[in-house]
Coordinates of C-alpha atoms in Angstrom, one line a residue:
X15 CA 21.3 63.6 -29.2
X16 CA 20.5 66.1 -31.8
X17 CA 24.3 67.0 -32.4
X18 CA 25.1 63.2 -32.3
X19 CA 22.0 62.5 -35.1
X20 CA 23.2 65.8 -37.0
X21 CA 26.9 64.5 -37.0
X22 CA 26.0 61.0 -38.8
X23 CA 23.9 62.4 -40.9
X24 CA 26.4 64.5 -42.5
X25 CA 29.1 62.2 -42.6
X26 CA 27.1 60.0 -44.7
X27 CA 26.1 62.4 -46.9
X28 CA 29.7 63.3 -47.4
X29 CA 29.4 67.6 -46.3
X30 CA 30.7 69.7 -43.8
X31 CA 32.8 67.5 -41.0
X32 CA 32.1 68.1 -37.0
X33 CA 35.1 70.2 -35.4
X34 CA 38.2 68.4 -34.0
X35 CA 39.4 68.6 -30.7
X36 CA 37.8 68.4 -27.6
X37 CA 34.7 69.4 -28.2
X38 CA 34.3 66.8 -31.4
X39 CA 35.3 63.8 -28.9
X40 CA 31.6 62.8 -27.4
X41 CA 30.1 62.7 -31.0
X42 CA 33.2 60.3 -32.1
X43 CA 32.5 58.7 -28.9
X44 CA 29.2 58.0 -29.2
X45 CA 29.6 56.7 -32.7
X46 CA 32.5 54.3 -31.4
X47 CA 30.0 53.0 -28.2
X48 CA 27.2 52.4 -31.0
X49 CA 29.1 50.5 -33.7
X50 CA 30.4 48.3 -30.6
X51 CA 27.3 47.5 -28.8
X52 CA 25.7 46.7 -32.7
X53 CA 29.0 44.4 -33.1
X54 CA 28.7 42.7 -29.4
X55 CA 24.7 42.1 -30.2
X56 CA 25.5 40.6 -33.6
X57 CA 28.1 38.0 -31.6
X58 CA 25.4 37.0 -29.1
X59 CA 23.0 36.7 -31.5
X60 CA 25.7 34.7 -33.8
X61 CA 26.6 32.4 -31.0
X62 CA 23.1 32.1 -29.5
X63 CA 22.2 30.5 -33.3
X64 CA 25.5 28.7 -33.3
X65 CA 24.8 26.9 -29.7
X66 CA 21.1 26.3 -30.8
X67 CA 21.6 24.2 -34.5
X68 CA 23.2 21.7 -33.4
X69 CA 20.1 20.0 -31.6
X70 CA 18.3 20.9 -35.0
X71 CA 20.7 19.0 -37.2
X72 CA 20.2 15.4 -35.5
X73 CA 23.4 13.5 -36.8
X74 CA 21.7 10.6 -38.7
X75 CA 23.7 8.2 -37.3
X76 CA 21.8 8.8 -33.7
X77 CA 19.2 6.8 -35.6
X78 CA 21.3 4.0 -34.0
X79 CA 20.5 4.7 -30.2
X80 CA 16.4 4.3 -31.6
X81 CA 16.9 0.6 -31.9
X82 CA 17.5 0.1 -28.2
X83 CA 15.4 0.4 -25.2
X84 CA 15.2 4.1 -23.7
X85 CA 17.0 5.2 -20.7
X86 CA 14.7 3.8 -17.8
X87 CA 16.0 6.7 -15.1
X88 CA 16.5 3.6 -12.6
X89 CA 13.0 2.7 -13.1
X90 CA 11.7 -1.0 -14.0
X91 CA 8.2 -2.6 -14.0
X92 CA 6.6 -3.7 -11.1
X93 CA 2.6 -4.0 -10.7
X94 CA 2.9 -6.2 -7.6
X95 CA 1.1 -4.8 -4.4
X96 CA 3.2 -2.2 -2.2
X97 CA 0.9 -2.1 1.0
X98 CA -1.2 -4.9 2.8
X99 CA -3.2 -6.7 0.1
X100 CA -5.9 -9.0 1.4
X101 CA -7.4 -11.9 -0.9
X102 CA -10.5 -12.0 -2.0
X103 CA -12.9 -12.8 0.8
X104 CA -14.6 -16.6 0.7
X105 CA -18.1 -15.2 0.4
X106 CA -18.6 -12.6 -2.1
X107 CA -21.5 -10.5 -2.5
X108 CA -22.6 -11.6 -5.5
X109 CA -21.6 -11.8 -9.4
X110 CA -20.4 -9.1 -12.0
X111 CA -21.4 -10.0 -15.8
X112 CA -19.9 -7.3 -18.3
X113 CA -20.2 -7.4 -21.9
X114 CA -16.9 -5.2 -23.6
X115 CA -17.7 -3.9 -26.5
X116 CA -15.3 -2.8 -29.3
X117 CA -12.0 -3.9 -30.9
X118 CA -9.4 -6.0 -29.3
X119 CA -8.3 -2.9 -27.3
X120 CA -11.0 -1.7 -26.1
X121 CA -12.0 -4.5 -24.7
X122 CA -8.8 -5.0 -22.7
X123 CA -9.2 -2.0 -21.1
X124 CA -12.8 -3.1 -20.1
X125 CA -11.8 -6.2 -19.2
X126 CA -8.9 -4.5 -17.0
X127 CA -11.8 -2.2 -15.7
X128 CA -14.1 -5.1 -15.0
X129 CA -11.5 -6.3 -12.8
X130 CA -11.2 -3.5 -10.8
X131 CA -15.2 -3.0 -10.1
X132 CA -15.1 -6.8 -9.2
X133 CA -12.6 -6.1 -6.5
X134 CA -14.2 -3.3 -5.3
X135 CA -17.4 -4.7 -5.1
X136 CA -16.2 -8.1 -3.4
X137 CA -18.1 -9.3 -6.4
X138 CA -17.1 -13.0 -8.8
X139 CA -16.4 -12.0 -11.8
X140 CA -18.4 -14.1 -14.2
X141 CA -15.4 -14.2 -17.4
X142 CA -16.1 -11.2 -19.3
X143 CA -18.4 -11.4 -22.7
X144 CA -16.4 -10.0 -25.8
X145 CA -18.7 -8.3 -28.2
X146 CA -19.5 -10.0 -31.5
X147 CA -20.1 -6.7 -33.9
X148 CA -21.1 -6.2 -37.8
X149 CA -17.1 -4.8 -38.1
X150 CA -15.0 -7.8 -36.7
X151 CA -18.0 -10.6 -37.5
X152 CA -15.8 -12.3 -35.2
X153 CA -17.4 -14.8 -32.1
X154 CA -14.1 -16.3 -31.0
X155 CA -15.1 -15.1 -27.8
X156 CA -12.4 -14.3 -24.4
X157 CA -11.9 -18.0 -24.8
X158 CA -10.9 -17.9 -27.9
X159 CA -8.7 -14.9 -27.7
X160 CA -7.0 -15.4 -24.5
X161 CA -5.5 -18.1 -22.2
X162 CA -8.6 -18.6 -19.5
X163 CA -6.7 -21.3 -17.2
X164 CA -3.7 -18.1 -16.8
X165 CA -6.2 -15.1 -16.6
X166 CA -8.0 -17.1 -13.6
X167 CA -4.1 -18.1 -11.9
X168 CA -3.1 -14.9 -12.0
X169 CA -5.5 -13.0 -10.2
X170 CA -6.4 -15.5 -7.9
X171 CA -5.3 -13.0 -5.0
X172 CA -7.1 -10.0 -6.2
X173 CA -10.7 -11.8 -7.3
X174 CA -13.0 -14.4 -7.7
X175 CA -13.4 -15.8 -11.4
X176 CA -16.0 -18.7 -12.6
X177 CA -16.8 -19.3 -16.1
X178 CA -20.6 -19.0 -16.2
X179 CA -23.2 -17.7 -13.9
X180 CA -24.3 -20.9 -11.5
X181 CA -27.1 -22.9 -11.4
X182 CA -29.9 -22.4 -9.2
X183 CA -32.6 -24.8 -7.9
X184 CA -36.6 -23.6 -7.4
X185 CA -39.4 -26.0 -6.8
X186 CA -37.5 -29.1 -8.2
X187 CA -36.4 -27.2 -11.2
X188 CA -32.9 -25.8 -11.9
X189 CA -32.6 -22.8 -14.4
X190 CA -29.1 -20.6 -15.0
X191 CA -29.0 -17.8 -12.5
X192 CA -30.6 -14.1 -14.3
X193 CA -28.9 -11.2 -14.1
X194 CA -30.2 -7.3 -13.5
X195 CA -29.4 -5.8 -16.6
X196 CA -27.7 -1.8 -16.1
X197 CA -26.0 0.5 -18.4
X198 CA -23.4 2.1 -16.3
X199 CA -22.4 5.7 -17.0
X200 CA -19.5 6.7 -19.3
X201 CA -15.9 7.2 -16.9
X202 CA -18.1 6.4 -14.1
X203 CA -16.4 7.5 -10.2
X204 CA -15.5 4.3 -7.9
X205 CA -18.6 5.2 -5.8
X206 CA -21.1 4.2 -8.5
X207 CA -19.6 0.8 -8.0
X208 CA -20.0 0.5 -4.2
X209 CA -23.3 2.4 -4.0
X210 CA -25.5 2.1 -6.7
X211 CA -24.3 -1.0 -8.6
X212 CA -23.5 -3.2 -5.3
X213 CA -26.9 -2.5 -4.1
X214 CA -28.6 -3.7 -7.1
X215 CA -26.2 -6.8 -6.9
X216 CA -27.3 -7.2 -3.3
X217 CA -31.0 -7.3 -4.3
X218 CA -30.7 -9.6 -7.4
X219 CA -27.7 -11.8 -6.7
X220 CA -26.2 -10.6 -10.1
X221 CA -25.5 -7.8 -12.2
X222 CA -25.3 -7.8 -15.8
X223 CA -22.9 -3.9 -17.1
X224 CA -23.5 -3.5 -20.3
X225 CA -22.1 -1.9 -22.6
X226 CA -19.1 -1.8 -20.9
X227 CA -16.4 0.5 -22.6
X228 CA -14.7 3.2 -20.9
X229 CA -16.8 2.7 -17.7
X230 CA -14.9 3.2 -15.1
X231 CA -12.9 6.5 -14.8
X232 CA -9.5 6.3 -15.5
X233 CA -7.9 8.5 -12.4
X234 CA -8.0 6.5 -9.7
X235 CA -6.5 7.7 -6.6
X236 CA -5.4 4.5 -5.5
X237 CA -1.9 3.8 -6.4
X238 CA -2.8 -0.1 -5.6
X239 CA -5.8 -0.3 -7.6
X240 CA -3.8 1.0 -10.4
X241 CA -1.7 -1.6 -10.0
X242 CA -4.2 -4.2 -9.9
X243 CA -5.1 -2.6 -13.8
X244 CA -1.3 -3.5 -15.0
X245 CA -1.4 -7.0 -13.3
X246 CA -5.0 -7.5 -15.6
X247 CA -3.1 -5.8 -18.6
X248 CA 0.0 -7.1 -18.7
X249 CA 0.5 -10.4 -17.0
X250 CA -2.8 -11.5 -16.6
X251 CA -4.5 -11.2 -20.7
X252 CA -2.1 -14.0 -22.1
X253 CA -3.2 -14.7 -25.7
X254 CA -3.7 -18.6 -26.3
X255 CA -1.2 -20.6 -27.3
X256 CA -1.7 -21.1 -31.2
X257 CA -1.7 -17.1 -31.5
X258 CA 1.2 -16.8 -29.2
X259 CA 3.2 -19.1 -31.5
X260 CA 2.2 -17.5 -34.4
X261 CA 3.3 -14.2 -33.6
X262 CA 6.4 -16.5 -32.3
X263 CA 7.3 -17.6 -35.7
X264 CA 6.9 -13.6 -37.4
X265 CA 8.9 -12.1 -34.9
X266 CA 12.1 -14.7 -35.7
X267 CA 11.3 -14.3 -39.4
X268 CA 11.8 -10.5 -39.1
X269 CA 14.9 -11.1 -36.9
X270 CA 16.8 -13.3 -38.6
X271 CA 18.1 -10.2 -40.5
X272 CA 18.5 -7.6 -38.1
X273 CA 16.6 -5.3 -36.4
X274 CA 12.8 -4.7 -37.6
X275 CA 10.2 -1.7 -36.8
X276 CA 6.4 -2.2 -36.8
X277 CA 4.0 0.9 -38.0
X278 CA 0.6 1.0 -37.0
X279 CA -1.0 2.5 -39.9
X280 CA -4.5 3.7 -39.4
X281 CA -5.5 4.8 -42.7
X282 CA -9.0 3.0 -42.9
X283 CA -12.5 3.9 -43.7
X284 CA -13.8 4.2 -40.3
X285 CA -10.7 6.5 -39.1
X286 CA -10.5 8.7 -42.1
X287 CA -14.5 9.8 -41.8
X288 CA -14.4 10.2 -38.3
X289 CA -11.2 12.8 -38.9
X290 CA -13.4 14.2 -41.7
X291 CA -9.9 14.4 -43.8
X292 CA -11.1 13.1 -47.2
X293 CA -10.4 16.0 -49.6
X294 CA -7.2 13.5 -50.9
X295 CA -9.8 11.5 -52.3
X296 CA -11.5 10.5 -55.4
X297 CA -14.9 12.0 -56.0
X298 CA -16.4 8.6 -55.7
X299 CA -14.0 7.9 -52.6
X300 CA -15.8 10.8 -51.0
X301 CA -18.9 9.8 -51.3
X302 CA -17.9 6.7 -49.9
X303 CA -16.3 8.2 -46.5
X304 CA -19.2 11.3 -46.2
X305 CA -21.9 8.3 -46.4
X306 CA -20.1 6.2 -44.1
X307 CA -19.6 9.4 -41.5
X308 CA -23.3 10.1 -41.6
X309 CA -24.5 6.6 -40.7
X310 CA -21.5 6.2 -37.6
X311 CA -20.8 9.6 -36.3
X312 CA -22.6 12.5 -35.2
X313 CA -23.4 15.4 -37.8
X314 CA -20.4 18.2 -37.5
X315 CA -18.9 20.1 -40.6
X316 CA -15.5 19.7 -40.8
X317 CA -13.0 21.6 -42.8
X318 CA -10.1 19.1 -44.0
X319 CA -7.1 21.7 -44.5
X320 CA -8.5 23.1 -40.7
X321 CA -8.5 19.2 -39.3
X322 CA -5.3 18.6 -40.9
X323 CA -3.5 21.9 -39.1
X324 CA -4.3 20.7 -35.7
X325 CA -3.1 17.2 -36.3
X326 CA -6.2 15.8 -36.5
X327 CA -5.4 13.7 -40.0
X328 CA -3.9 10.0 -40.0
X329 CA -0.3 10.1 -41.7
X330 CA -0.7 9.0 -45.2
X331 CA 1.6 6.0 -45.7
X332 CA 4.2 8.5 -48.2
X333 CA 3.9 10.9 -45.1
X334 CA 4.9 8.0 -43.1
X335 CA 7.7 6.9 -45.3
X336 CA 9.2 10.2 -45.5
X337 CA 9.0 10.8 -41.9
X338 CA 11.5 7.8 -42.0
X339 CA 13.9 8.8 -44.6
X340 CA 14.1 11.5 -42.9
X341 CA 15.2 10.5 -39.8
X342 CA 18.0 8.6 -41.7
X343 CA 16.4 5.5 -41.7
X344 CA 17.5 3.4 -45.3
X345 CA 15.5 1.7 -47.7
X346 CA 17.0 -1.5 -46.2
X347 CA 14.8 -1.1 -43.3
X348 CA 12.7 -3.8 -42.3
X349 CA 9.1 -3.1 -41.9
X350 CA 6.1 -4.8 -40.1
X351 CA 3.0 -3.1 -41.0
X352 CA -0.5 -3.5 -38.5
X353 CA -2.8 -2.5 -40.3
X354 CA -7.0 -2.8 -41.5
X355 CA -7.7 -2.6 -44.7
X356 CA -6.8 0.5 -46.3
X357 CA -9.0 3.3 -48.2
X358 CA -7.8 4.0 -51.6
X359 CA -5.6 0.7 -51.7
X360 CA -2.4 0.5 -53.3
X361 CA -2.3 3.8 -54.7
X362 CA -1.3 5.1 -50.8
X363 CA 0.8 2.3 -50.7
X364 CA 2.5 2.3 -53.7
X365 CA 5.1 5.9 -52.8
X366 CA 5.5 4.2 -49.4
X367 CA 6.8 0.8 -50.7
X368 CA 9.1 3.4 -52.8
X369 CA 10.7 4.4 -50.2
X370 CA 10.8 1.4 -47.9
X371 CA 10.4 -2.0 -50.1
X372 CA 11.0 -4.3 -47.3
X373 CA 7.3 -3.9 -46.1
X374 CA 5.4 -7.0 -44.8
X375 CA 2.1 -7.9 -42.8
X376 CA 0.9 -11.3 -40.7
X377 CA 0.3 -12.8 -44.6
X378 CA 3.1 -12.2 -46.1
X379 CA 5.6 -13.0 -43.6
X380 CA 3.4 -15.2 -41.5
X381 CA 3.7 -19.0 -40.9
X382 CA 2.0 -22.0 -43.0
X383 CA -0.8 -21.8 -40.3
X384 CA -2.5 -18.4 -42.1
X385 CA -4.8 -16.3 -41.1
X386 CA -7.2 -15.5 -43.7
X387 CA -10.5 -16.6 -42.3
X388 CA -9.8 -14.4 -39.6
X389 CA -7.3 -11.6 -40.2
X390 CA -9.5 -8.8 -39.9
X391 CA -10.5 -10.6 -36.8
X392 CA -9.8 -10.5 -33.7
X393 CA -7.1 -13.2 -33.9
X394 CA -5.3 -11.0 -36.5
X395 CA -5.4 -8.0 -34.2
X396 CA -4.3 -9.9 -31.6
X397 CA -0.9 -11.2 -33.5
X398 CA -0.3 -8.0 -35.2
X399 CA -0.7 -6.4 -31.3
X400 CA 2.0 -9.1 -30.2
X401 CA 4.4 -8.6 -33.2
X402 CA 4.1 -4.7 -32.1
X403 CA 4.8 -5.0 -28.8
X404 CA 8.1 -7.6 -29.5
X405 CA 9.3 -5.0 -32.4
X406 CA 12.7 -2.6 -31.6
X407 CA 10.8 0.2 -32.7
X408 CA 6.8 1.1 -32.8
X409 CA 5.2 4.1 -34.6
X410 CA 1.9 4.5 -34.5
X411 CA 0.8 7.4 -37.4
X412 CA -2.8 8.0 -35.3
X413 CA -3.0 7.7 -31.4
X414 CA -6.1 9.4 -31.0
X415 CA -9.1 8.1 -30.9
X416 CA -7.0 4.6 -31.5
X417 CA -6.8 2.1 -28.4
X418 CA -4.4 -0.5 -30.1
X419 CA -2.1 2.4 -30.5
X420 CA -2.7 3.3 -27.2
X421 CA -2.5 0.6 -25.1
X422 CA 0.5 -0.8 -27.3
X423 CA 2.3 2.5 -26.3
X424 CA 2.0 2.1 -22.6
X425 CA 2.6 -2.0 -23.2
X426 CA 5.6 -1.5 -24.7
X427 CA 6.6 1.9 -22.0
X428 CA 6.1 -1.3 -19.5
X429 CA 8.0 -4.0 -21.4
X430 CA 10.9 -2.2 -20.6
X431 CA 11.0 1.5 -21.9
X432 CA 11.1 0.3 -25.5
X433 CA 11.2 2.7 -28.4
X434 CA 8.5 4.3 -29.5
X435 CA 8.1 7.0 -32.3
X436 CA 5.3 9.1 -32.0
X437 CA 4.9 12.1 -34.6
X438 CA 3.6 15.4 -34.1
X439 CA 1.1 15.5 -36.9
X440 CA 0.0 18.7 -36.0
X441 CA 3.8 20.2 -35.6
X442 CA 4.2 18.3 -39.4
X443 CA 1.2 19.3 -41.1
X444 CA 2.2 22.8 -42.5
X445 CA 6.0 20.9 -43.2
X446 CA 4.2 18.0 -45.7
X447 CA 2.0 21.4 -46.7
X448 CA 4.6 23.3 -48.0
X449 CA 6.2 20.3 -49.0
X450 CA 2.7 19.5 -51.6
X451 CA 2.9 23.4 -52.6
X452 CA 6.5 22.9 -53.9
X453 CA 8.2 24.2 -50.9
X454 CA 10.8 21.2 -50.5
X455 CA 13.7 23.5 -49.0
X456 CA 15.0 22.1 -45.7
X457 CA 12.3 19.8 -45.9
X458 CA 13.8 16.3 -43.8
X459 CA 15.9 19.1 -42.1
X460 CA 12.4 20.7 -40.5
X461 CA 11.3 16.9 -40.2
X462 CA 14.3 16.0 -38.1
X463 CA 13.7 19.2 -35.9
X464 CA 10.2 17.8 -35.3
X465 CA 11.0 14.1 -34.8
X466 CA 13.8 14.0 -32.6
X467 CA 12.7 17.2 -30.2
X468 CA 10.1 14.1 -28.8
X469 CA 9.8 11.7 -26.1
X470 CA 11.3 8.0 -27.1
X471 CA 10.0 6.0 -24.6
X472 CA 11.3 6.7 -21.6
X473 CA 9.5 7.5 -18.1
X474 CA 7.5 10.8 -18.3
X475 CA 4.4 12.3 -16.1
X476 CA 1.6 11.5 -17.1
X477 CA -0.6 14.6 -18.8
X478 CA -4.4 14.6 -19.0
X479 CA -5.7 13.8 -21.5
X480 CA -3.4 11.3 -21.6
X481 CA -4.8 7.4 -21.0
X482 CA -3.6 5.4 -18.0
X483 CA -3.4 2.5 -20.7
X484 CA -0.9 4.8 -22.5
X485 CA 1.4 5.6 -19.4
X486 CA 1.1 3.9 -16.5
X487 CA 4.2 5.5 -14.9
X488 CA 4.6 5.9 -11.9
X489 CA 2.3 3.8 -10.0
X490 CA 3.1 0.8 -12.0
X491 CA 6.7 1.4 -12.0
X492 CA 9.7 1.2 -8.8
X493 CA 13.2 2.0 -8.1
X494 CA 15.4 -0.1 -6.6
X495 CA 17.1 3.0 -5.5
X496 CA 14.7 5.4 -4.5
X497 CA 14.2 8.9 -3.9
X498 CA 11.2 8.7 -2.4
X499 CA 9.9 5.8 -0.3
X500 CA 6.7 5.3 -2.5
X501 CA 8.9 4.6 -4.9
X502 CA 10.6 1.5 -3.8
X503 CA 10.5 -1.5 -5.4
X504 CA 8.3 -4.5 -3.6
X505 CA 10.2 -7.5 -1.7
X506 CA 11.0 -10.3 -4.7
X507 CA 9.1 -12.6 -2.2
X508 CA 5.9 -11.3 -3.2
X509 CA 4.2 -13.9 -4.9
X510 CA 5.3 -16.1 -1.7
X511 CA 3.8 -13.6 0.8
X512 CA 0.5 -13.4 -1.2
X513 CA 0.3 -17.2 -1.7
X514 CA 0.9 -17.2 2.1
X515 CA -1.8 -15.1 3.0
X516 CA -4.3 -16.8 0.7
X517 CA -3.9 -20.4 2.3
X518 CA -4.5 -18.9 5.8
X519 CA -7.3 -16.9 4.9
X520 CA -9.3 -19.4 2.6
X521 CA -7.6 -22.6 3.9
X522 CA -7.7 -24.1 0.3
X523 CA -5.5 -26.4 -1.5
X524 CA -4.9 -23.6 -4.6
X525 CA -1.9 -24.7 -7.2
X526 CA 0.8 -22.9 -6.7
X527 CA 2.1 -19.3 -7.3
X528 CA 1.2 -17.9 -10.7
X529 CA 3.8 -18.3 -13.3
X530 CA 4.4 -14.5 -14.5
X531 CA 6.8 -12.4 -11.9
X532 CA 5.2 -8.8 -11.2
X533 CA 7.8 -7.9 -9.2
X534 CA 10.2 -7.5 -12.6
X535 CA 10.1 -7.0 -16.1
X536 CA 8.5 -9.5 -18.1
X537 CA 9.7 -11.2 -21.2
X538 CA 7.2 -11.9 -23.5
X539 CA 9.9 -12.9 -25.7
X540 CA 10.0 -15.9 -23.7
X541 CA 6.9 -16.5 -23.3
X542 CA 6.0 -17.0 -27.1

């Protein structure tokens, strides 16, 4: 090794040359077998980088495959019951009041919950109470929101609904029924339900859960009871009609040029002081958000440029447009944006509408019925959730905490694997960093790295913490093919077996069948 180093040494430094012959042969050797090996590592290492690129350069005409529905694997919808699925027993053991507190979303997910606790409990559901709070100042109520006549037909063989609690009659006099008043414990286990709770419905005839958000734990291990949450989610909570055909009339608007995307963009007061990522803002702005954090949230010191590294920043709506451009898509885009009102106003707005001028909302693209008096409502949320879910493409810029992201997500993952793009803020943040700090080189090309190294809609496991509302696959989900026998798709005489089972067990004269087919995928297109 010595004589080999000695040799190179010299050669470069242009003295004395080795001796020829045989005795000079292992140094040239050994110089030969090193400039080779270098050569055959700097091919691999060539070739590895050549294989890799291309799935770094995303051709932007694979933007094209994003306006269709993503490959299902075989898999369609199906929340119908897989095993023996009795009705609901004639005499229940007493009533289930709930009062869901929150937005739109959130109270679909209690009301989904609310559902399962009745069933468990062999309770009757009285129809759930939707919280009237200082944010929506909204009291349309679940009668006002949603179609009560279809919410009570469709789960006719998993519960018992009635409208009110019932009268009762003591010493000549008739008063409403009173219910015992609990507050159940946040992601409460299945046993609360049948110990604690039932017993207390036992003693005073009625139970009244309140508050009831996020009540009942989300990992169930019962593939059916799952189920039963998808049949409440997605066939039962039918908006009434006038929102229905509202939503209706936006969705052909936007169609009758072409495809459209909708953008959930959460870049509101509430949002933005809960991420503690206001260091974008004006001084005044600040004061705004900091005040509005110390009255809502619990005390914490957070750092924005820290918050913002771990992706815990809303996209601003520039970020969000060039996220989009891109991808590839052009400014001809069509855009439908679900949004609150946002901080700072049109000066976020303004580099997004820049980029994308085609941007609209439920007023400007809505119908002559508007929605002013109650767009920040809870009639609004409910068309811009519908216009979401009917879009070709969804991309929610803030999924977590944000339940009408959420639940749209899994919606839409159950309306037939349709395309959702979901950013990896925290993979983007130091990109839109370096991007602020004038480091624009390769810019889209490290966004297009990002964006399309993701999921797109298709059927994935479901990873905690990620929300049954956000993927319901596999339990609500079958193969007509299957590998496994879990997996198989129910009979398409369901409904029939059910309705079956529920005239011999209660020996009623019940209407017939519900009108939405679990056993495939649903078109809400249709039904609006």
């Amino acid at each position: 090794m010595r004589r080999g180093g000695d040799v190179w040494g010299r050669r470069a430094g242009g003295q004395r040359q080795p001796k020829q012959g045989i005795k000079g042969m292992p140094a040239k050797l050994s110089i030969s077998v090193v400039v080779i090996v270098l050569f055959i590592c700097t091919l691999v290492l060539l070739s590895s980088i050549r294989v890799n690129r291309p799935s770094n350069r995303v051709q932007l005409s694979d933007i094209n495959n994003l306006w269709k529905s993503a490959d299902s694997g075989g898999w369609r919808s199906s929340s119908a019951p897989r095993s023996y699925w009795h009705s609901p027993p004639k005499e229940s053991n007493g009533y289930l009041r709930v009062r869901c507190n929150g937005g739109l979303n959130q109270q679909r997910s209690a009301i989904c919950n609310a559902v399962v606790a009745a069933r468990m409990m062999n309770a009757t559901l009285v129809l759930p109470e939707l919280d009237t709070n200082s944010f929506w100042h909204d009291e349309s109520g679940f009668a006002g929101i949603y179609d009560v006549e279809h919410f009570v037909r469709s789960l006719r063989y998993d519960i018992h609904i009635v409208p009110s609690l019932p009268d009762i009659s003591s010493n000549g006099k008739t008063r409403k029924m009173r219910s015992y008043q609990i507050r159940p414990p946040r992601d409460a286990p299945l046993n609360w339900y049948t110990t604690h709770a039932l017993k207390k419905m036992k003693e005073h005839g009625a139970i009244y859960l309140t508050p009831f958000s996020h009540r009942l734990a989300e990992e169930i291990d019962d593939a059916e009871l799952q189920r039963l949450r998808c049949r409440v989610n997605y066939h039962a909570l039918r908006f009434k009609p006038n929102i229905m055909k509202i939503s209706s009339e936006i969705v052909n608007r936007l169609r009758s040029e072409g495809h459209f995307m909708s953008i959930h963009l959460r870049f509101e007061m509430d949002m933005l002081a809960f991420a503690g990522c206001i260091d974008i803002f004006t001084p005044q702005e600040q004061k705004v958000l900091i005040k509005y954090r110390k009255q809502n949230f619990a005390e914490k010191e957070l750092v924005y440029r820290e918050r913002r590294l771990i992706g815990k920043c809303p996209l601003t709506p520039e970020e969000v447009g060039l996220i989009l451009q891109s991808m590839g898509f052009d400014n001809s885009t069509r855009i439908y944006v679900a949004a609150g009102e946002l901080f700072g106003g049109e000066r976020f707005m303004r580099p997004f509408r820049k980029l994308f001028p085609h941007l609209e909302n439920h007023s400007t693209v809505g119908p002559s019925e508007k929605l002013e008096e109650n767009a920040r409502g809870l009639v609004g949320s409910a068309v811009d959730y519908m216009v979401c879910l009917i879009s070709d493409i969804f991309m929610p810029t803030y999924d977590g905490p944000s339940n009408f992201a959420n639940n749209l997500m899994g919606h839409r993952l159950y309306y037939g694997f349709r395309t959702t793009i979901q950013p990896d803020r925290k993979a983007l943040a130091p990109i839109f960093m370096d991007r602020e700090e004038g480091g624009t080189a390769d810019f889209e090309e490290r966004v297009r790295h990002v964006m399309f190294n993701s999921e797109f809609g298709g059927p994935q496991k479901r990873v905690h913490p990620e929300s049954f509302f956000t993927n319901s696959w596999p339990e609500c989900f079958c193969q007509l093919s299957p590998a496994k026998p879990r997996d198989k798709c129910p009979p398409d005489n369901i409904l029939e077996v059910l309705e079956s089972q529920l005239q011999s067990e209660q020996n009623d004269n019940l209407e017939p069948a519900m009108t939405s087919n679990t056993t495939n995928n649903m078109s809400l297109q249709e039904e609006i």
